[in-house]
PDB file of C-alpha atoms in Angstrom:
ATOM      1  CA  MET A   1     -35.337  28.597   1.751  1.00  0.00           C
ATOM      2  CA  ILE A   2     -36.927  25.883   3.916  1.00  0.00           C
ATOM      3  CA  TYR A   3     -37.704  23.828   0.793  1.00  0.00           C
ATOM      4  CA  PHE A   4     -34.068  24.147  -0.277  1.00  0.00           C
ATOM      5  CA  SER A   5     -32.909  22.992   3.176  1.00  0.00           C
ATOM      6  CA  VAL A   6     -35.196  19.943   3.001  1.00  0.00           C
ATOM      7  CA  ASN A   7     -33.821  19.072  -0.437  1.00  0.00           C
ATOM      8  CA  LEU A   8     -30.252  19.385   0.862  1.00  0.00           C
ATOM      9  CA  LEU A   9     -31.090  17.115   3.791  1.00  0.00           C
ATOM     10  CA  GLY A  10     -32.620  14.524   1.448  1.00  0.00           C
ATOM     11  CA  LEU A  11     -29.600  14.655  -0.842  1.00  0.00           C
ATOM     12  CA  ARG A  12     -27.341  14.325   2.183  1.00  0.00           C
ATOM     13  CA  VAL A  13     -29.166  11.178   3.319  1.00  0.00           C
ATOM     14  CA  LEU A  14     -28.962   9.741  -0.221  1.00  0.00           C
ATOM     15  CA  ILE A  15     -25.198  10.351  -0.438  1.00  0.00           C
ATOM     16  CA  SER A  16     -24.711   8.774   2.986  1.00  0.00           C
ATOM     17  CA  CYS A  17     -26.674   5.668   1.987  1.00  0.00           C
ATOM     18  CA  ILE A  18     -24.736   5.321  -1.277  1.00  0.00           C
ATOM     19  CA  GLY A  19     -21.466   5.626   0.627  1.00  0.00           C
ATOM     20  CA  LEU A  20     -22.481   3.144   3.319  1.00  0.00           C
ATOM     21  CA  VAL A  21     -23.589   0.514   0.792  1.00  0.00           C
ATOM     22  CA  GLY A  22     -20.509   0.910  -1.403  1.00  0.00           C
ATOM     23  CA  ASN A  23     -17.995   0.713   1.430  1.00  0.00           C
ATOM     24  CA  VAL A  24     -19.734  -2.206   3.133  1.00  0.00           C
ATOM     25  CA  PHE A  25     -19.834  -4.133  -0.148  1.00  0.00           C
ATOM     26  CA  LEU A  26     -16.154  -3.450  -0.761  1.00  0.00           C
ATOM     27  CA  ILE A  27     -15.217  -4.655   2.727  1.00  0.00           C
ATOM     28  CA  LEU A  28     -17.339  -7.795   2.354  1.00  0.00           C
ATOM     29  CA  ALA A  29     -15.839  -8.537  -1.072  1.00  0.00           C
ATOM     30  CA  ILE A  30     -12.312  -8.329   0.366  1.00  0.00           C
ATOM     31  CA  ILE A  31     -12.831 -10.272   3.591  1.00  0.00           C
ATOM     32  CA  GLN A  32     -14.319 -13.209   1.687  1.00  0.00           C
ATOM     33  CA  THR A  33     -10.666 -14.135   1.263  1.00  0.00           C
ATOM     34  CA  LYS A  34      -8.865 -15.134   4.441  1.00  0.00           C
ATOM     35  CA  LEU A  35      -6.933 -12.214   5.888  1.00  0.00           C
ATOM     36  CA  SER A  36      -3.696 -14.181   5.593  1.00  0.00           C
ATOM     37  CA  ARG A  37      -4.227 -14.330   1.811  1.00  0.00           C
ATOM     38  CA  VAL A  38      -5.302 -10.726   1.282  1.00  0.00           C
ATOM     39  CA  LYS A  39      -2.812  -8.915  -0.935  1.00  0.00           C
ATOM     40  CA  SER A  40      -1.313  -5.557  -0.002  1.00  0.00           C
ATOM     41  CA  PHE A  41      -3.493  -3.640  -2.467  1.00  0.00           C
ATOM     42  CA  GLU A  42      -6.663  -5.238  -1.095  1.00  0.00           C
ATOM     43  CA  PHE A  43      -5.486  -4.573   2.451  1.00  0.00           C
ATOM     44  CA  PHE A  44      -5.066  -0.885   1.627  1.00  0.00           C
ATOM     45  CA  LEU A  45      -8.565  -0.865   0.107  1.00  0.00           C
ATOM     46  CA  LEU A  46      -9.864  -2.447   3.311  1.00  0.00           C
ATOM     47  CA  GLY A  47      -8.290   0.327   5.378  1.00  0.00           C
ATOM     48  CA  LEU A  48      -9.679   2.974   3.024  1.00  0.00           C
ATOM     49  CA  SER A  49     -13.217   1.564   3.203  1.00  0.00           C
ATOM     50  CA  ALA A  50     -13.094   1.318   7.002  1.00  0.00           C
ATOM     51  CA  ALA A  51     -11.999   4.961   7.237  1.00  0.00           C
ATOM     52  CA  ASN A  52     -14.726   6.005   4.776  1.00  0.00           C
ATOM     53  CA  LEU A  53     -17.380   4.199   6.794  1.00  0.00           C
ATOM     54  CA  GLU A  54     -16.188   5.717  10.051  1.00  0.00           C
ATOM     55  CA  GLU A  55     -16.330   9.238   8.642  1.00  0.00           C
ATOM     56  CA  ILE A  56     -19.799   8.851   7.103  1.00  0.00           C
ATOM     57  CA  VAL A  57     -21.277   7.271  10.255  1.00  0.00           C
ATOM     58  CA  ILE A  58     -19.766   9.813  12.672  1.00  0.00           C
ATOM     59  CA  VAL A  59     -20.849  12.821  10.594  1.00  0.00           C
ATOM     60  CA  ASN A  60     -24.428  11.541  10.520  1.00  0.00           C
ATOM     61  CA  ILE A  61     -24.395  10.794  14.263  1.00  0.00           C
ATOM     62  CA  HIS A  62     -23.231  14.371  14.770  1.00  0.00           C
ATOM     63  CA  ASP A  63     -26.124  15.659  12.661  1.00  0.00           C
ATOM     64  CA  ILE A  64     -28.649  13.571  14.605  1.00  0.00           C
ATOM     65  CA  ILE A  65     -27.373  15.024  17.877  1.00  0.00           C
ATOM     66  CA  ILE A  66     -27.679  18.551  16.447  1.00  0.00           C
ATOM     67  CA  LEU A  67     -31.290  17.881  15.390  1.00  0.00           C
ATOM     68  CA  LYS A  68     -32.240  16.405  18.784  1.00  0.00           C
ATOM     69  CA  THR A  69     -30.521  18.768  21.229  1.00  0.00           C
ATOM     70  CA  SER A  70     -29.716  22.455  21.640  1.00  0.00           C
ATOM     71  CA  THR A  71     -26.580  22.014  23.759  1.00  0.00           C
ATOM     72  CA  ILE A  72     -23.795  19.450  23.852  1.00  0.00           C
ATOM     73  CA  ASP A  73     -21.102  18.521  26.351  1.00  0.00           C
ATOM     74  CA  ASN A  74     -17.682  19.780  25.328  1.00  0.00           C
ATOM     75  CA  TRP A  75     -16.076  16.354  25.719  1.00  0.00           C
ATOM     76  CA  LEU A  76     -18.679  14.818  23.365  1.00  0.00           C
ATOM     77  CA  CYS A  77     -18.206  17.658  20.896  1.00  0.00           C
ATOM     78  CA  ASP A  78     -14.424  17.152  21.005  1.00  0.00           C
ATOM     79  CA  MET A  79     -14.801  13.406  20.468  1.00  0.00           C
ATOM     80  CA  LEU A  80     -17.138  13.831  17.496  1.00  0.00           C
ATOM     81  CA  GLN A  81     -14.824  16.370  15.895  1.00  0.00           C
ATOM     82  CA  PHE A  82     -11.806  14.141  16.507  1.00  0.00           C
ATOM     83  CA  LEU A  83     -13.482  11.077  14.990  1.00  0.00           C
ATOM     84  CA  THR A  84     -14.734  13.084  11.985  1.00  0.00           C
ATOM     85  CA  MET A  85     -11.271  14.465  11.263  1.00  0.00           C
ATOM     86  CA  PHE A  86      -9.618  11.100  11.938  1.00  0.00           C
ATOM     87  CA  GLY A  87     -11.830   9.252   9.441  1.00  0.00           C
ATOM     88  CA  GLU A  88     -11.361  11.980   6.847  1.00  0.00           C
ATOM     89  CA  ILE A  89      -7.566  12.139   7.146  1.00  0.00           C
ATOM     90  CA  THR A  90      -7.122   8.361   7.377  1.00  0.00           C
ATOM     91  CA  SER A  91      -9.116   8.019   4.152  1.00  0.00           C
ATOM     92  CA  ILE A  92      -6.839  10.576   2.485  1.00  0.00           C
ATOM     93  CA  PHE A  93      -3.684   8.855   3.735  1.00  0.00           C
ATOM     94  CA  PHE A  94      -4.819   5.423   2.518  1.00  0.00           C
ATOM     95  CA  THR A  95      -5.580   6.988  -0.871  1.00  0.00           C
ATOM     96  CA  VAL A  96      -2.016   8.306  -1.027  1.00  0.00           C
ATOM     97  CA  LEU A  97      -0.739   4.867  -0.018  1.00  0.00           C
ATOM     98  CA  ILE A  98      -2.780   3.158  -2.750  1.00  0.00           C
ATOM     99  CA  CYS A  99      -1.528   5.610  -5.361  1.00  0.00           C
ATOM    100  CA  ILE A 100       2.134   5.187  -4.339  1.00  0.00           C
ATOM    101  CA  PHE A 101       1.796   1.402  -4.209  1.00  0.00           C
ATOM    102  CA  ARG A 102       0.284   1.204  -7.669  1.00  0.00           C
ATOM    103  CA  GLY A 103       2.938   3.535  -9.078  1.00  0.00           C
ATOM    104  CA  GLN A 104       5.737   1.369  -7.648  1.00  0.00           C
ATOM    105  CA  LYS A 105       4.009  -1.817  -8.743  1.00  0.00           C
ATOM    106  CA  LEU A 106       3.644  -0.640 -12.320  1.00  0.00           C
ATOM    107  CA  ARG A 107       7.139   0.787 -12.682  1.00  0.00           C
ATOM    108  CA  ASP A 108       9.619  -1.646 -14.309  1.00  0.00           C
ATOM    109  CA  VAL A 109       7.097  -4.493 -13.909  1.00  0.00           C
ATOM    110  CA  ASP A 110       8.609  -6.421 -16.831  1.00  0.00           C
ATOM    111  CA  LYS A 111      12.182  -6.154 -15.570  1.00  0.00           C
ATOM    112  CA  ARG A 112      11.678  -6.441 -11.819  1.00  0.00           C
ATOM    113  CA  VAL A 113      12.924  -9.658 -10.201  1.00  0.00           C
ATOM    114  CA  ASN A 114      12.185  -9.019  -6.523  1.00  0.00           C
ATOM    115  CA  PRO A 115       8.802  -7.769  -5.221  1.00  0.00           C
ATOM    116  CA  ILE A 116       8.503  -4.172  -4.073  1.00  0.00           C
ATOM    117  CA  TYR A 117       8.632  -3.313  -0.362  1.00  0.00           C
ATOM    118  CA  LEU A 118       4.876  -2.863   0.072  1.00  0.00           C
ATOM    119  CA  ASP A 119       4.148  -6.274  -1.492  1.00  0.00           C
ATOM    120  CA  ASN A 120       5.184  -7.840   1.798  1.00  0.00           C
ATOM    121  CA  ALA A 121       2.197  -8.273   4.157  1.00  0.00           C
ATOM    122  CA  ARG A 122       4.213  -7.264   7.207  1.00  0.00           C
ATOM    123  CA  SER A 123       5.452  -4.116   5.468  1.00  0.00           C
ATOM    124  CA  ALA A 124       1.885  -3.246   4.436  1.00  0.00           C
ATOM    125  CA  TRP A 125       0.710  -3.597   8.048  1.00  0.00           C
ATOM    126  CA  MET A 126       3.600  -1.487   9.355  1.00  0.00           C
ATOM    127  CA  VAL A 127       3.122   1.336   6.850  1.00  0.00           C
ATOM    128  CA  SER A 128      -0.652   1.344   7.391  1.00  0.00           C
ATOM    129  CA  GLY A 129      -0.145   1.467  11.155  1.00  0.00           C
ATOM    130  CA  LEU A 130       2.273   4.363  10.739  1.00  0.00           C
ATOM    131  CA  PHE A 131      -0.228   6.311   8.637  1.00  0.00           C
ATOM    132  CA  VAL A 132      -3.006   5.695  11.179  1.00  0.00           C
ATOM    133  CA  MET A 133      -0.701   6.822  13.996  1.00  0.00           C
ATOM    134  CA  VAL A 134       0.215  10.024  12.134  1.00  0.00           C
ATOM    135  CA  ALA A 135      -3.490  10.726  11.473  1.00  0.00           C
ATOM    136  CA  THR A 136      -4.224  10.231  15.175  1.00  0.00           C
ATOM    137  CA  LEU A 137      -1.441  12.596  16.252  1.00  0.00           C
ATOM    138  CA  LEU A 138      -2.581  15.258  13.787  1.00  0.00           C
ATOM    139  CA  CYS A 139      -6.143  15.126  15.141  1.00  0.00           C
ATOM    140  CA  LEU A 140      -5.329  15.008  18.867  1.00  0.00           C
ATOM    141  CA  PRO A 141      -4.936  18.816  19.239  1.00  0.00           C
ATOM    142  CA  VAL A 142      -8.720  19.019  18.894  1.00  0.00           C
ATOM    143  CA  PHE A 143      -8.911  18.103  22.599  1.00  0.00           C
ATOM    144  CA  ALA A 144      -6.466  20.835  23.646  1.00  0.00           C
ATOM    145  CA  ILE A 145      -7.225  23.774  21.345  1.00  0.00           C
ATOM    146  CA  LYS A 146     -10.505  25.557  22.030  1.00  0.00           C
ATOM    147  CA  PRO A 147     -12.150  28.363  20.053  1.00  0.00           C
ATOM    148  CA  GLN A 148     -12.339  31.698  21.841  1.00  0.00           C
ATOM    149  CA  GLY A 149     -15.151  31.755  24.368  1.00  0.00           C
ATOM    150  CA  LEU A 150     -15.352  28.021  25.129  1.00  0.00           C
ATOM    151  CA  GLN A 151     -12.649  27.831  27.807  1.00  0.00           C
ATOM    152  CA  GLY A 152     -14.029  26.736  31.132  1.00  0.00           C
ATOM    153  CA  ASN A 153     -17.461  25.764  29.815  1.00  0.00           C
ATOM    154  CA  THR A 154     -18.650  22.207  30.348  1.00  0.00           C
ATOM    155  CA  THR A 155     -21.370  22.619  27.737  1.00  0.00           C
ATOM    156  CA  SER A 156     -21.685  24.766  24.652  1.00  0.00           C
ATOM    157  CA  ASN A 157     -24.298  25.847  22.160  1.00  0.00           C
ATOM    158  CA  ILE A 158     -24.761  23.228  19.449  1.00  0.00           C
ATOM    159  CA  SER A 159     -23.857  25.770  16.747  1.00  0.00           C
ATOM    160  CA  SER A 160     -20.322  25.978  18.161  1.00  0.00           C
ATOM    161  CA  CYS A 161     -19.818  22.235  17.691  1.00  0.00           C
ATOM    162  CA  ALA A 162     -19.584  22.046  13.917  1.00  0.00           C
ATOM    163  CA  PRO A 163     -18.026  18.984  12.234  1.00  0.00           C
ATOM    164  CA  ASN A 164     -15.389  21.375  10.915  1.00  0.00           C
ATOM    165  CA  PHE A 165     -13.136  22.088  13.880  1.00  0.00           C
ATOM    166  CA  PHE A 166     -11.710  25.187  12.178  1.00  0.00           C
ATOM    167  CA  GLN A 167     -14.949  27.146  12.466  1.00  0.00           C
ATOM    168  CA  CYS A 168     -14.221  29.748  15.120  1.00  0.00           C
ATOM    169  CA  ILE A 169     -16.816  31.681  17.076  1.00  0.00           C
ATOM    170  CA  GLY A 170     -17.671  34.933  15.354  1.00  0.00           C
ATOM    171  CA  ASN A 171     -14.999  36.434  13.148  1.00  0.00           C
ATOM    172  CA  TYR A 172     -12.118  35.818  15.523  1.00  0.00           C
ATOM    173  CA  CYS A 173      -9.706  32.894  15.579  1.00  0.00           C
ATOM    174  CA  PRO A 174      -6.882  32.704  18.138  1.00  0.00           C
ATOM    175  CA  ILE A 175      -3.355  32.524  16.719  1.00  0.00           C
ATOM    176  CA  LEU A 176      -2.901  28.938  17.950  1.00  0.00           C
ATOM    177  CA  ASN A 177      -6.036  27.888  16.090  1.00  0.00           C
ATOM    178  CA  ARG A 178      -4.819  29.527  12.900  1.00  0.00           C
ATOM    179  CA  VAL A 179      -1.377  27.914  13.135  1.00  0.00           C
ATOM    180  CA  TYR A 180      -2.969  24.499  13.659  1.00  0.00           C
ATOM    181  CA  LYS A 181      -5.476  25.098  10.855  1.00  0.00           C
ATOM    182  CA  TYR A 182      -2.933  25.955   8.174  1.00  0.00           C
ATOM    183  CA  THR A 183      -0.458  23.302   9.313  1.00  0.00           C
ATOM    184  CA  PHE A 184      -3.265  20.758   9.163  1.00  0.00           C
ATOM    185  CA  ILE A 185      -4.349  21.946   5.698  1.00  0.00           C
ATOM    186  CA  VAL A 186      -0.808  21.765   4.288  1.00  0.00           C
ATOM    187  CA  VAL A 187       0.023  18.320   5.735  1.00  0.00           C
ATOM    188  CA  CYS A 188      -3.372  16.623   5.342  1.00  0.00           C
ATOM    189  CA  TYR A 189      -4.780  18.180   2.158  1.00  0.00           C
ATOM    190  CA  LEU A 190      -2.217  20.054   0.076  1.00  0.00           C
ATOM    191  CA  LEU A 191       0.689  17.599   0.403  1.00  0.00           C
ATOM    192  CA  PRO A 192      -1.462  14.513  -0.382  1.00  0.00           C
ATOM    193  CA  LEU A 193      -2.907  16.340  -3.398  1.00  0.00           C
ATOM    194  CA  ILE A 194       0.586  17.043  -4.717  1.00  0.00           C
ATOM    195  CA  ILE A 195       1.725  13.447  -4.153  1.00  0.00           C
ATOM    196  CA  VAL A 196      -1.366  11.968  -5.813  1.00  0.00           C
ATOM    197  CA  THR A 197      -1.116  14.349  -8.788  1.00  0.00           C
ATOM    198  CA  VAL A 198       2.582  13.662  -9.418  1.00  0.00           C
ATOM    199  CA  THR A 199       2.220   9.895  -8.946  1.00  0.00           C
ATOM    200  CA  SER A 200      -0.844   9.779 -11.232  1.00  0.00           C
ATOM    201  CA  CYS A 201       1.108  11.565 -13.974  1.00  0.00           C
ATOM    202  CA  LEU A 202       3.934   9.034 -13.604  1.00  0.00           C
ATOM    203  CA  ILE A 203       1.448   6.143 -13.810  1.00  0.00           C
ATOM    204  CA  ILE A 204      -0.074   7.572 -16.991  1.00  0.00           C
ATOM    205  CA  ALA A 205       3.409   7.960 -18.493  1.00  0.00           C
ATOM    206  CA  VAL A 206       4.221   4.314 -17.670  1.00  0.00           C
ATOM    207  CA  LEU A 207       0.939   3.103 -19.185  1.00  0.00           C
ATOM    208  CA  LEU A 208       1.593   5.025 -22.394  1.00  0.00           C
ATOM    209  CA  SER A 209       5.137   3.693 -22.667  1.00  0.00           C
ATOM    210  CA  ARG A 210       3.994   0.111 -22.034  1.00  0.00           C
ATOM    211  CA  ARG A 211       1.344   0.464 -24.707  1.00  0.00           C
ATOM    212  CA  LYS A 212       4.058   1.257 -27.243  1.00  0.00           C
ATOM    213  CA  THR A 213       6.702  -1.275 -26.212  1.00  0.00           C
ATOM    214  CA  VAL A 214       5.091  -4.356 -24.652  1.00  0.00           C
ATOM    215  CA  THR A 215       4.740  -7.305 -27.065  1.00  0.00           C
ATOM    216  CA  PRO A 216       4.438 -11.053 -26.323  1.00  0.00           C
ATOM    217  CA  GLY A 217       7.752 -12.925 -26.268  1.00  0.00           C
ATOM    218  CA  ALA A 218       8.394 -15.101 -29.294  1.00  0.00           C
ATOM    219  CA  SER A 219       9.591 -18.012 -27.158  1.00  0.00           C
ATOM    220  CA  GLU A 220       6.404 -18.157 -25.062  1.00  0.00           C
ATOM    221  CA  THR A 221       3.863 -20.896 -25.658  1.00  0.00           C
ATOM    222  CA  GLY A 222       0.242 -20.141 -26.471  1.00  0.00           C
ATOM    223  CA  SER A 223      -0.967 -20.788 -22.909  1.00  0.00           C
ATOM    224  CA  SER A 224       1.882 -18.720 -21.462  1.00  0.00           C
ATOM    225  CA  GLN A 225       1.089 -15.840 -23.803  1.00  0.00           C
ATOM    226  CA  PHE A 226      -2.594 -16.027 -22.823  1.00  0.00           C
ATOM    227  CA  SER A 227      -1.718 -16.028 -19.112  1.00  0.00           C
ATOM    228  CA  THR A 228       0.636 -13.062 -19.514  1.00  0.00           C
ATOM    229  CA  LYS A 229      -1.898 -11.133 -21.585  1.00  0.00           C
ATOM    230  CA  ASN A 230      -4.675 -11.857 -19.073  1.00  0.00           C
ATOM    231  CA  LYS A 231      -2.483 -10.701 -16.197  1.00  0.00           C
ATOM    232  CA  ASP A 232      -1.552  -7.517 -18.060  1.00  0.00           C
ATOM    233  CA  GLN A 233      -5.212  -6.774 -18.797  1.00  0.00           C
ATOM    234  CA  LYS A 234      -6.157  -7.187 -15.131  1.00  0.00           C
ATOM    235  CA  LEU A 235      -3.303  -4.917 -14.052  1.00  0.00           C
ATOM    236  CA  LYS A 236      -4.277  -2.340 -16.667  1.00  0.00           C
ATOM    237  CA  ARG A 237      -7.962  -2.423 -15.663  1.00  0.00           C
ATOM    238  CA  SER A 238      -7.050  -2.086 -11.997  1.00  0.00           C
ATOM    239  CA  THR A 239      -4.650   0.766 -12.742  1.00  0.00           C
ATOM    240  CA  ILE A 240      -7.283   2.633 -14.764  1.00  0.00           C
ATOM    241  CA  ALA A 241      -9.656   2.281 -11.795  1.00  0.00           C
ATOM    242  CA  VAL A 242      -6.971   3.692  -9.504  1.00  0.00           C
ATOM    243  CA  LEU A 243      -6.413   6.609 -11.890  1.00  0.00           C
ATOM    244  CA  ALA A 244     -10.164   7.277 -12.031  1.00  0.00           C
ATOM    245  CA  ALA A 245     -10.323   7.293  -8.225  1.00  0.00           C
ATOM    246  CA  MET A 246      -7.289   9.586  -8.095  1.00  0.00           C
ATOM    247  CA  GLY A 247      -8.991  11.970 -10.527  1.00  0.00           C
ATOM    248  CA  LEU A 248     -12.069  12.030  -8.301  1.00  0.00           C
ATOM    249  CA  PHE A 249      -9.817  12.598  -5.295  1.00  0.00           C
ATOM    250  CA  GLN A 250      -8.043  15.533  -6.963  1.00  0.00           C
ATOM    251  CA  VAL A 251     -11.253  17.263  -8.030  1.00  0.00           C
ATOM    252  CA  ASP A 252     -12.988  16.692  -4.700  1.00  0.00           C
ATOM    253  CA  TRP A 253     -10.220  17.839  -2.368  1.00  0.00           C
ATOM    254  CA  SER A 254      -9.102  20.699  -4.627  1.00  0.00           C
ATOM    255  CA  LEU A 255     -12.639  22.102  -4.452  1.00  0.00           C
ATOM    256  CA  TYR A 256     -12.652  21.528  -0.689  1.00  0.00           C
ATOM    257  CA  LEU A 257      -9.382  23.430  -0.282  1.00  0.00           C
ATOM    258  CA  ILE A 258     -10.666  26.354  -2.335  1.00  0.00           C
ATOM    259  CA  PHE A 259     -13.928  26.341  -0.371  1.00  0.00           C
ATOM    260  CA  GLN A 260     -12.147  26.102   2.992  1.00  0.00           C
ATOM    261  CA  LEU A 261      -9.778  28.988   2.234  1.00  0.00           C
ATOM    262  CA  THR A 262     -12.129  31.395   0.449  1.00  0.00           C
ATOM    263  CA  VAL A 263     -15.603  30.997   1.993  1.00  0.00           C
ATOM    264  CA  SER A 264     -16.510  32.054   5.512  1.00  0.00           C
ATOM    265  CA  HIS A 265     -19.045  29.905   7.351  1.00  0.00           C
ATOM    266  CA  SER A 266     -20.580  33.001   8.951  1.00  0.00           C
ATOM    267  CA  ASP A 267     -21.365  34.488   5.510  1.00  0.00           C
ATOM    268  CA  TYR A 268     -22.740  31.332   3.904  1.00  0.00           C
ATOM    269  CA  ALA A 269     -25.920  29.784   5.286  1.00  0.00           C
ATOM    270  CA  PHE A 270     -25.297  26.304   3.836  1.00  0.00           C
ATOM    271  CA  TRP A 271     -21.627  26.045   4.750  1.00  0.00           C
ATOM    272  CA  ALA A 272     -22.000  22.748   6.654  1.00  0.00           C
ATOM    273  CA  GLU A 273     -24.051  21.091   3.892  1.00  0.00           C
ATOM    274  CA  THR A 274     -21.584  22.133   1.182  1.00  0.00           C
ATOM    275  CA  GLU A 275     -18.663  20.909   3.242  1.00  0.00           C
ATOM    276  CA  PHE A 276     -20.422  17.577   3.760  1.00  0.00           C
ATOM    277  CA  PHE A 277     -20.928  17.075   0.005  1.00  0.00           C
ATOM    278  CA  LEU A 278     -17.294  17.891  -0.711  1.00  0.00           C
ATOM    279  CA  THR A 279     -15.821  15.689   2.021  1.00  0.00           C
ATOM    280  CA  THR A 280     -18.075  12.687   1.419  1.00  0.00           C
ATOM    281  CA  SER A 281     -18.269  12.608  -2.393  1.00  0.00           C
ATOM    282  CA  TYR A 282     -14.945  10.786  -2.614  1.00  0.00           C
ATOM    283  CA  THR A 283     -15.674   8.473   0.329  1.00  0.00           C
ATOM    284  CA  SER A 284     -19.066   7.558  -1.177  1.00  0.00           C
ATOM    285  CA  ILE A 285     -18.129   7.101  -4.850  1.00  0.00           C
ATOM    286  CA  SER A 286     -14.566   5.743  -4.665  1.00  0.00           C
ATOM    287  CA  PRO A 287     -15.512   2.260  -3.342  1.00  0.00           C
ATOM    288  CA  TYR A 288     -17.584   1.669  -6.486  1.00  0.00           C
ATOM    289  CA  VAL A 289     -14.691   2.793  -8.695  1.00  0.00           C
ATOM    290  CA  TYR A 290     -12.222   0.511  -6.919  1.00  0.00           C
ATOM    291  CA  GLY A 291     -14.675  -2.384  -6.626  1.00  0.00           C
ATOM    292  CA  ILE A 292     -15.791  -2.403 -10.268  1.00  0.00           C
ATOM    293  CA  GLY A 293     -12.310  -1.720 -11.634  1.00  0.00           C
ATOM    294  CA  ASN A 294     -10.789  -4.595  -9.667  1.00  0.00           C
ATOM    295  CA  ASN A 295     -13.649  -7.086 -10.231  1.00  0.00           C
ATOM    296  CA  LEU A 296     -14.460  -7.138  -6.513  1.00  0.00           C
ATOM    297  CA  PHE A 297     -18.189  -6.552  -6.977  1.00  0.00           C
ATOM    298  CA  LEU A 298     -18.781  -9.837  -8.811  1.00  0.00           C
ATOM    299  CA  CYS A 299     -21.537 -12.082  -7.428  1.00  0.00           C
ATOM    300  CA  LYS A 300     -19.092 -14.964  -6.916  1.00  0.00           C
ATOM    301  CA  ASN A 301     -17.148 -12.852  -4.417  1.00  0.00           C
ATOM    302  CA  PHE A 302     -20.223 -12.625  -2.182  1.00  0.00           C
ATOM    303  CA  MET A 303     -21.170 -16.318  -2.544  1.00  0.00           C
ATOM    304  CA  LYS A 304     -17.937 -17.698  -1.087  1.00  0.00           C
ATOM    305  CA  LYS A 305     -18.214 -19.412   2.237  1.00  0.00           C
TER     306      LYS A 305
END
């Protein structure tokens, strides 16, 4: 059992390192361009990577504190749980935003005259700010809702300060905790999963229809045809990368939902480790999918001054 725990810890460190490297590289690749020239899609990727980094770093800081101490101040526990949930939910919300943006961008691309709403930099900032604000509001109850038995205590046993706020002490969860838990699950996990699944299906349908109907215009010159074809190939490659990331998102968070609703942490010794793998697999792998699919991990992107 100890050997298995050591292996889990080593795998956990490896996943964290992979996630840190991937997200840092993606951020560096994007900020090589001046922020005033960053497109909406890249801006959304920047927000996603920042949220991914925050979640991975905070979860590992939490683990270090658990390894070093036996008790923890309640305010520090609340802050760590808030930051963990905030990074996780912000990452999910930016994923939904990326999926919606790409779906709108791809729809009627050959007939559209005016850019879509999210193409505007100001609109992208406003929508991103709104999503971050909603994520903050959804996580704030962590500071007010306490598991049974913690009220009035300034410190608590380290086992009661799990990264998952919904782990209650023993087998009892107060009604308020349960209401918050299932509201949080529906709004932050189930609803995004539905949106991503439906939008991904629409994107696939558009790609299939474009494959059958799109042909170069007869009146276009050779250079114009080459430019149009090159642009279409880039859009297609980027869209396939988005679809791959959405597939990873669907598998990862569907498994997390099933795990969260069917497995009790008190009956499963490696509950925290399993939860970590499920919540960080998307945040660790997705930056590579986005970066490679959108040609952001090219050496020239890191050599710009």
